[in-house]
Coordinates of C-alpha atoms in Angstrom, one line a residue:
X4 CA 7.8 -7.2 20.6
X5 CA 5.5 -9.5 18.6
X6 CA 3.1 -7.8 16.2
X7 CA 0.2 -8.0 18.5
X8 CA 2.1 -6.1 21.1
X9 CA 3.6 -3.6 18.6
X10 CA 0.0 -2.7 17.3
X11 CA -0.8 -1.7 21.0
X12 CA 2.4 -0.2 22.2
X13 CA 4.9 0.9 19.5
X14 CA 5.2 4.5 18.5
X15 CA 3.9 5.9 21.8
X16 CA 5.1 5.2 25.4
X17 CA 3.6 7.4 28.1
X18 CA 5.9 8.8 30.7
X19 CA 4.9 9.1 34.4
X20 CA 1.7 10.9 34.7
X21 CA 1.0 11.2 31.0
X22 CA -2.1 9.9 29.0
X23 CA -2.3 6.2 28.4
X24 CA -3.9 6.6 25.1
X25 CA -2.1 8.4 22.3
X26 CA -3.0 12.1 22.5
X27 CA -4.3 14.2 19.6
X28 CA -2.0 17.1 19.1
X29 CA -4.2 19.4 17.1
X30 CA -1.9 22.3 16.3
X31 CA -0.4 23.5 13.1
X32 CA 2.6 25.0 14.6
X33 CA 5.2 24.8 17.5
X34 CA 6.6 27.5 19.7
X35 CA 10.4 28.2 20.4
X36 CA 12.2 30.5 22.8
X37 CA 14.6 31.9 20.1
X38 CA 15.0 32.6 16.4
X39 CA 18.1 30.6 16.4
X40 CA 16.3 27.3 17.4
X41 CA 13.7 27.8 14.7
X42 CA 16.4 28.4 12.1
X43 CA 18.3 25.3 13.1
X44 CA 15.1 23.2 12.4
X45 CA 14.8 24.9 9.1
X46 CA 18.3 23.7 8.5
X47 CA 17.6 20.3 9.6
X48 CA 13.8 19.4 10.3
X49 CA 14.9 16.2 12.2
X50 CA 16.0 18.5 15.1
X51 CA 12.5 19.5 16.0
X52 CA 9.0 20.2 14.9
X53 CA 8.2 23.5 13.2
X54 CA 5.1 23.1 11.1
X55 CA 2.5 20.3 10.8
X56 CA 3.0 19.9 7.1
X57 CA 6.2 18.1 7.9
X58 CA 5.4 16.4 11.1
X59 CA 2.9 16.2 13.9
X60 CA 3.5 14.3 17.3
X61 CA 0.3 12.2 16.9
X62 CA 1.1 11.3 13.1
X63 CA 4.7 10.6 14.0
X64 CA 3.6 8.1 16.7
X65 CA 1.6 6.2 14.1
X66 CA 4.6 6.5 11.6
X67 CA 6.8 4.8 14.0
X68 CA 4.3 2.2 14.9
X69 CA 3.9 1.3 11.1
X70 CA 7.7 1.3 10.5
X71 CA 8.1 -1.0 13.5
X72 CA 5.5 -3.5 12.2
X73 CA 7.1 -3.6 8.7
X74 CA 10.8 -3.7 10.1
X75 CA 11.7 -0.4 8.5
X76 CA 13.9 2.5 9.6
X77 CA 11.3 5.2 9.1
X78 CA 7.9 5.9 7.7
X79 CA 5.9 8.9 6.5
X80 CA 2.1 9.1 6.5
X81 CA 0.4 10.7 3.7
X82 CA -3.1 12.0 3.1
X83 CA -4.2 9.1 0.9
X84 CA -2.8 5.9 -0.7
X85 CA -2.5 7.6 -4.0
X86 CA -0.4 10.2 -2.4
X87 CA 2.0 7.4 -1.0
X88 CA 2.2 5.9 -4.7
X89 CA 2.9 9.4 -6.1
X90 CA 5.7 10.3 -3.6
X91 CA 7.4 6.9 -3.4
X92 CA 8.1 7.3 -7.1
X93 CA 8.8 11.1 -7.3
X94 CA 11.3 10.8 -4.5
X95 CA 13.7 9.0 -6.9
X96 CA 12.5 9.7 -10.4
X97 CA 11.9 12.9 -12.5
X98 CA 11.2 13.9 -16.1
X99 CA 13.1 11.7 -18.5
X100 CA 13.3 8.7 -16.2
X101 CA 11.5 5.3 -16.3
X102 CA 10.2 2.8 -13.9
X103 CA 9.3 -0.9 -14.4
X104 CA 5.9 -2.2 -13.0
X105 CA 3.8 -5.3 -13.0
X106 CA 0.3 -4.6 -14.6
X107 CA -1.6 -6.5 -11.8
X108 CA -2.0 -3.6 -9.6
X109 CA -4.7 -1.2 -8.3
X110 CA -6.6 0.6 -11.2
X111 CA -5.9 4.0 -9.7
X112 CA -2.3 3.3 -9.5
X113 CA -2.3 2.3 -13.2
X114 CA -4.0 5.6 -14.0
X115 CA -1.3 7.5 -12.1
X116 CA 1.5 5.6 -13.7
X117 CA 0.2 5.3 -17.3
X118 CA -1.3 8.8 -17.8
X119 CA -0.3 11.3 -15.1
X120 CA 3.3 10.2 -14.9
X121 CA 3.5 10.4 -18.6
X122 CA 2.5 13.9 -18.5
X123 CA 5.2 14.5 -16.1
X124 CA 7.8 12.9 -18.4
X125 CA 8.2 9.7 -16.4
X126 CA 7.8 6.5 -18.5
X127 CA 6.3 3.3 -17.0
X128 CA 7.1 0.0 -18.6
X129 CA 4.9 -2.9 -17.7
X130 CA 6.4 -6.4 -17.8
X131 CA 4.8 -9.8 -18.0
X132 CA 5.5 -11.8 -14.8
X133 CA 5.4 -15.0 -16.8
X134 CA 8.4 -13.8 -18.8
X135 CA 11.8 -15.0 -18.2
X136 CA 14.2 -13.2 -15.8
X137 CA 16.2 -12.2 -18.9
X138 CA 13.2 -10.8 -20.9
X139 CA 12.3 -8.8 -17.9
X140 CA 15.8 -7.4 -17.5
X141 CA 15.6 -6.1 -21.1
X142 CA 12.8 -3.7 -20.1
X143 CA 15.2 -1.9 -17.6
X144 CA 17.1 1.1 -19.1
X145 CA 19.9 3.3 -17.9
X146 CA 17.2 5.8 -16.8
X147 CA 15.1 3.1 -14.9
X148 CA 14.8 4.1 -11.2
X149 CA 12.5 1.5 -9.6
X150 CA 10.5 -1.8 -9.9
X151 CA 6.9 -1.7 -8.5
X152 CA 4.5 -4.5 -7.7
X153 CA 1.6 -5.5 -5.3
X154 CA 2.0 -8.1 -2.6
X155 CA -1.7 -9.2 -3.3
X156 CA -2.9 -7.5 -6.5
X157 CA -6.2 -5.7 -6.3
X158 CA -8.6 -6.9 -7.6
X159 CA -6.8 -10.0 -9.5
X160 CA -5.4 -11.4 -6.2
X161 CA -2.4 -12.6 -7.8
X162 CA 0.6 -12.9 -5.4
X163 CA 3.9 -11.2 -6.0
X164 CA 7.0 -13.3 -6.2
X165 CA 8.8 -10.8 -4.1
X166 CA 12.2 -12.4 -3.8
X167 CA 12.4 -13.0 -7.6
X168 CA 11.7 -9.5 -8.5
X169 CA 13.7 -8.0 -5.9
X170 CA 16.7 -9.9 -7.1
X171 CA 16.1 -8.7 -10.7
X172 CA 15.6 -5.1 -9.4
X173 CA 18.8 -5.2 -7.4
X174 CA 20.7 -6.7 -10.2
X175 CA 19.7 -3.8 -12.4
X176 CA 20.7 -1.3 -9.6
X177 CA 17.2 -0.1 -8.6
X178 CA 14.9 -0.6 -5.4
X179 CA 12.0 -2.7 -5.3
X180 CA 8.8 -1.0 -4.2
X181 CA 6.0 -3.0 -2.8
X182 CA 2.3 -2.0 -2.2
X183 CA 1.5 -4.1 0.8
X184 CA -2.0 -2.9 1.4
X185 CA -4.0 -6.1 1.2
X186 CA -1.5 -8.3 3.1
X187 CA -0.7 -5.8 5.8
X188 CA 2.5 -6.3 7.7
X189 CA 0.5 -8.8 9.8
X190 CA 0.5 -11.2 6.9
X191 CA 3.5 -10.3 4.9
X192 CA 6.7 -8.3 5.6
X193 CA 8.2 -7.6 2.2
X194 CA 11.5 -6.4 3.6
X195 CA 12.2 -9.9 4.8
X196 CA 12.1 -11.0 1.1
X197 CA 14.3 -8.3 -0.5
X198 CA 11.8 -5.5 -1.0
X199 CA 13.5 -1.9 -0.2
X200 CA 10.4 0.5 -0.1
X201 CA 6.8 -0.5 1.1
X202 CA 3.7 1.5 0.7
X203 CA 0.1 1.2 2.0
X204 CA -3.3 2.5 1.5
X205 CA -4.0 2.9 5.1
X206 CA -7.7 3.4 4.1
X207 CA -8.0 -0.3 3.8
X208 CA -7.3 -2.9 6.5
X209 CA -5.1 -0.6 8.7
X210 CA -8.0 1.7 9.2
X211 CA -10.5 -1.0 8.8
X212 CA -13.6 1.2 9.5
X213 CA -13.9 3.1 6.3
X214 CA -13.4 6.4 8.4
X215 CA -10.9 8.2 6.3
X216 CA -8.5 7.8 3.4
X217 CA -4.7 7.8 4.1
X218 CA -1.4 6.3 3.0
X219 CA 2.1 5.5 4.3
X220 CA 5.5 5.1 2.8
X221 CA 8.1 2.8 4.8
X222 CA 11.8 2.7 4.1
X223 CA 13.6 -0.4 4.8
X224 CA 17.0 1.5 5.0
X225 CA 18.7 -1.3 3.1
X226 CA 19.1 0.0 -0.5
X227 CA 22.4 1.5 -1.6
X228 CA 21.4 5.0 -3.0
X229 CA 25.1 5.7 -3.7
X230 CA 25.5 3.2 -6.7
X231 CA 25.4 6.3 -9.1
X232 CA 21.9 6.2 -10.2
X233 CA 20.4 8.4 -7.7
X234 CA 22.1 11.8 -7.7
X235 CA 19.2 13.6 -6.0
X236 CA 20.0 11.5 -2.9
X237 CA 23.7 11.8 -3.2
X238 CA 24.4 15.4 -4.6
X239 CA 23.6 18.6 -2.6
X240 CA 20.0 19.6 -2.4
X241 CA 20.1 23.4 -3.2
X242 CA 16.5 23.6 -2.0
X243 CA 17.7 22.6 1.5
X244 CA 21.0 24.4 2.0
X245 CA 23.1 21.9 0.1
X246 CA 22.3 18.9 2.2
X247 CA 23.4 15.5 0.8
X248 CA 20.7 13.1 2.1
X249 CA 23.0 10.0 1.9
X250 CA 25.9 11.8 3.6
X251 CA 23.9 13.3 6.5
X252 CA 21.2 10.8 7.0
X253 CA 22.8 7.5 6.0
X254 CA 20.3 4.6 5.9
X255 CA 17.5 7.1 6.4
X256 CA 18.2 9.1 3.4
X257 CA 15.3 8.2 1.3
X258 CA 12.5 8.7 3.9
X259 CA 14.0 11.8 5.2
X260 CA 14.3 13.4 1.5
X261 CA 10.6 12.3 1.1
X262 CA 9.6 14.4 4.0
X263 CA 12.0 17.4 3.8
X264 CA 11.6 17.9 0.1
X265 CA 8.4 16.3 -1.3
X266 CA 6.1 16.8 1.7
X267 CA 7.3 20.3 1.9
X268 CA 6.2 20.9 -1.7
X269 CA 3.1 18.7 -2.0
X270 CA 1.9 19.1 1.5
X271 CA -0.1 15.9 1.5
X272 CA 0.3 15.1 5.2
X273 CA -2.6 13.8 7.3
X274 CA -4.2 15.7 10.1
X275 CA -3.6 14.7 13.6
X276 CA -7.2 13.4 14.2
X277 CA -6.9 11.2 11.1
X278 CA -3.8 9.6 12.6
X279 CA -5.6 9.0 15.9
X280 CA -8.4 7.2 14.1
X281 CA -5.8 5.2 12.1
X282 CA -4.1 4.3 15.4
X283 CA -7.2 2.8 16.8
X284 CA -7.6 0.6 13.7
X285 CA -4.0 -0.6 14.0
X286 CA -4.5 -1.6 17.6
X287 CA -6.9 -4.3 16.5
X288 CA -5.3 -5.3 13.1
X289 CA -4.0 -8.6 14.2
X290 CA -7.3 -9.7 15.6
X291 CA -9.3 -8.5 12.6
X292 CA -6.8 -9.9 10.0
X293 CA -7.2 -13.4 11.4
X294 CA -11.1 -13.2 11.3
X295 CA -11.2 -11.6 7.8
X296 CA -9.1 -14.6 6.5
X297 CA -11.2 -17.2 8.3
X298 CA -14.4 -15.7 6.9
X299 CA -12.9 -15.3 3.4
X300 CA -11.8 -18.9 3.1
X301 CA -15.4 -20.0 4.0
X302 CA -16.8 -17.7 1.2
X303 CA -14.2 -18.9 -1.3
X304 CA -15.1 -22.5 -0.8
X305 CA -18.7 -21.8 -1.0
X306 CA -18.3 -19.9 -4.2
X307 CA -16.1 -22.7 -5.7
X308 CA -18.9 -25.2 -5.1
X309 CA -21.5 -23.0 -6.9
X310 CA -22.6 -23.8 -10.5
X311 CA -23.3 -20.2 -11.1
X312 CA -19.6 -19.3 -10.7
X313 CA -17.1 -19.6 -13.4
X314 CA -14.0 -19.2 -11.4
X315 CA -12.7 -18.2 -7.9
X316 CA -9.6 -16.3 -7.1
X317 CA -8.4 -16.6 -3.6
X318 CA -4.7 -17.5 -2.9
X319 CA -5.6 -19.4 0.2
X320 CA -7.4 -22.1 -2.0
X321 CA -5.3 -25.2 -2.9
X322 CA -6.8 -24.9 -6.4
X323 CA -5.7 -21.4 -6.9
X324 CA -2.7 -20.9 -9.2
X325 CA -1.1 -18.4 -6.6
X326 CA -1.5 -21.0 -3.8
X327 CA 2.3 -21.9 -3.8
X328 CA 3.4 -18.3 -3.7
X329 CA 0.9 -17.7 -0.8
X330 CA 2.4 -20.3 1.1
X331 CA 5.8 -18.9 0.7
X332 CA 5.0 -15.1 1.3
X333 CA 1.8 -14.9 3.3
X334 CA 0.6 -15.8 6.7
X335 CA -2.9 -15.1 5.5
X336 CA -4.6 -14.2 2.3
X337 CA -6.8 -11.2 3.3
X338 CA -10.5 -11.1 3.2
X339 CA -10.9 -10.2 -0.4
X340 CA -12.3 -12.8 -2.7
X341 CA -12.5 -12.3 -6.5
X342 CA -14.8 -14.4 -8.7
X343 CA -16.4 -14.6 -12.1
X344 CA -20.1 -15.0 -12.5
X345 CA -21.2 -17.1 -15.5
X346 CA -22.9 -14.8 -18.0
X347 CA -20.5 -11.8 -18.0
X348 CA -21.2 -8.2 -17.0
X349 CA -24.9 -8.5 -16.9
X350 CA -25.0 -11.5 -14.7
X351 CA -22.6 -9.9 -12.4
X352 CA -24.6 -6.8 -12.2
X353 CA -27.7 -8.7 -11.4
X354 CA -26.1 -10.8 -8.8
X355 CA -24.8 -7.6 -7.0
X356 CA -28.2 -5.9 -7.2
X357 CA -29.6 -8.9 -5.3
X358 CA -27.2 -8.6 -2.3
X359 CA -28.8 -7.3 0.9
X360 CA -26.0 -7.5 3.6
X361 CA -23.0 -6.8 1.3
X362 CA -22.8 -2.9 0.4
X363 CA -22.2 -2.1 -3.2
X364 CA -19.5 0.7 -2.7
X365 CA -16.2 1.8 -4.0
X366 CA -14.2 0.4 -1.0
X367 CA -12.6 -2.7 0.2
X368 CA -11.0 -4.1 3.4
X369 CA -13.8 -2.8 5.7
X370 CA -15.2 -4.4 8.8
X371 CA -18.5 -4.6 6.8
X372 CA -18.9 -6.8 3.9
X373 CA -18.9 -4.9 0.6
X374 CA -18.9 -5.7 -3.1
X375 CA -17.8 -4.1 -6.3
X376 CA -17.7 -4.6 -10.0
X377 CA -14.1 -3.6 -11.2
X378 CA -14.7 -3.5 -15.0
X379 CA -17.5 -0.9 -14.6
X380 CA -16.4 0.9 -11.5
X381 CA -12.8 1.2 -10.3
X382 CA -11.2 0.0 -13.4
X383 CA -13.6 1.6 -15.9
X384 CA -11.1 4.0 -17.4
X385 CA -8.9 1.0 -18.5
X386 CA -9.1 -0.3 -22.0
X387 CA -10.2 -4.0 -22.7
X388 CA -6.4 -4.8 -23.2
X389 CA -5.5 -3.3 -19.9
X390 CA -8.4 -5.0 -18.1
X391 CA -7.1 -8.3 -19.4
X392 CA -3.5 -7.4 -18.4
X393 CA -4.8 -6.7 -14.7
X394 CA -6.5 -10.0 -14.8
X395 CA -10.1 -8.6 -14.8
X396 CA -13.0 -10.3 -16.5
X397 CA -16.2 -8.5 -17.4
X398 CA -18.1 -10.9 -15.0
X399 CA -15.5 -10.5 -12.2
X400 CA -16.9 -9.4 -8.8
X401 CA -14.7 -8.3 -6.0
X402 CA -16.1 -9.3 -2.7
X403 CA -14.5 -7.8 0.4
X404 CA -15.7 -10.2 3.4
X405 CA -16.4 -8.4 6.5
X406 CA -16.5 -9.4 10.2
X407 CA -20.3 -10.2 10.2
X408 CA -21.4 -13.8 11.1
X409 CA -20.3 -16.1 8.4
X410 CA -23.7 -17.6 8.3
X411 CA -25.3 -14.3 7.4
X412 CA -22.6 -13.6 4.7
X413 CA -23.1 -17.1 3.0
X414 CA -26.9 -16.8 3.2
X415 CA -26.7 -13.4 1.3
X416 CA -24.5 -14.8 -1.2
X417 CA -26.6 -17.8 -1.7
X418 CA -29.8 -15.8 -2.2
X419 CA -28.0 -13.5 -4.6
X420 CA -26.6 -16.4 -6.7
X421 CA -30.1 -18.0 -6.8
X422 CA -31.4 -14.9 -8.6
X423 CA -28.9 -15.2 -11.4

């Protein structure tokens, strides 16, 4: 099936006489006829459902749909994008380990990596993407467990050279983890370029309606976890009857370990109703992404022509430094445009206050146009040095173009710019 068809049909196929629309299975638990059957599931949760902290039929249907869209062997939904970022690392790293990451990533992820992981004994080493391959390889240590980057960075809108960094990661014996939130699998499939694990904040384009937060981890099934660097996947797990994930589950070892071990202990699984709403968003994702990109390109060109704007970041613009990478990796550049207002923070704040249609809110990738000032809002915990590393200027505005008439969006922008 093509993506448009997968968005409607993957994950749930009704049998004769069953509901056409994915049902909401609103239950915490499941009934069995014998203690032996329940015991077998506790020995191996892939044999059935026992409790909705591990799995739920509605959520599992959405997981299967997202795995199909990304081309993975399995997926696990989480209660937020942050939870997906947390578990994707904790599934392979522990105290005393390190990961390598690019600094052009979401501010919440930087906080998690730089501060919370530090408290947990996990070191995060940030590398300059402009450095040579050899310089970047020097940042990898014996205890390095992963390389992390974003397909389209939030809010800098730089494009990740997935193939290059995946090759580096693999040469160093670790998986490449990619946050594919802004691109979505409609516009980029990182597994096709060598990535091993993909995560999403489903709160963004996948949901599309700002209804609930959510996240997902998708496993490509392609990474060799038996290379000696990942004993937690190859050696017996004493918390689960001595199971060796690689021996028992093969190419699905990573995603099953995440569910059996981490979801069991952290319990950040979404509710059935949340998955039902997410599925509604996924059904229209291809149609929405096409329109987001069309509107965003019009906005980017409009801003580029304004004498009130210092610079515009949108990978779809031929003038953008990320244009070549966007042409290689992306079928569309999302609906987010970042730009710098002349005059710095005060001018940016004044501009935002003048907007009438666009909502000033801590969200992005909504069907409604929304706007945010990263330096004073989502990234305000970062130091000036970290802001620069993330590609954030004090006058930067993140403009998330919605699905309103482009004429109304441009009129709102024009009126606000005129007041600066």
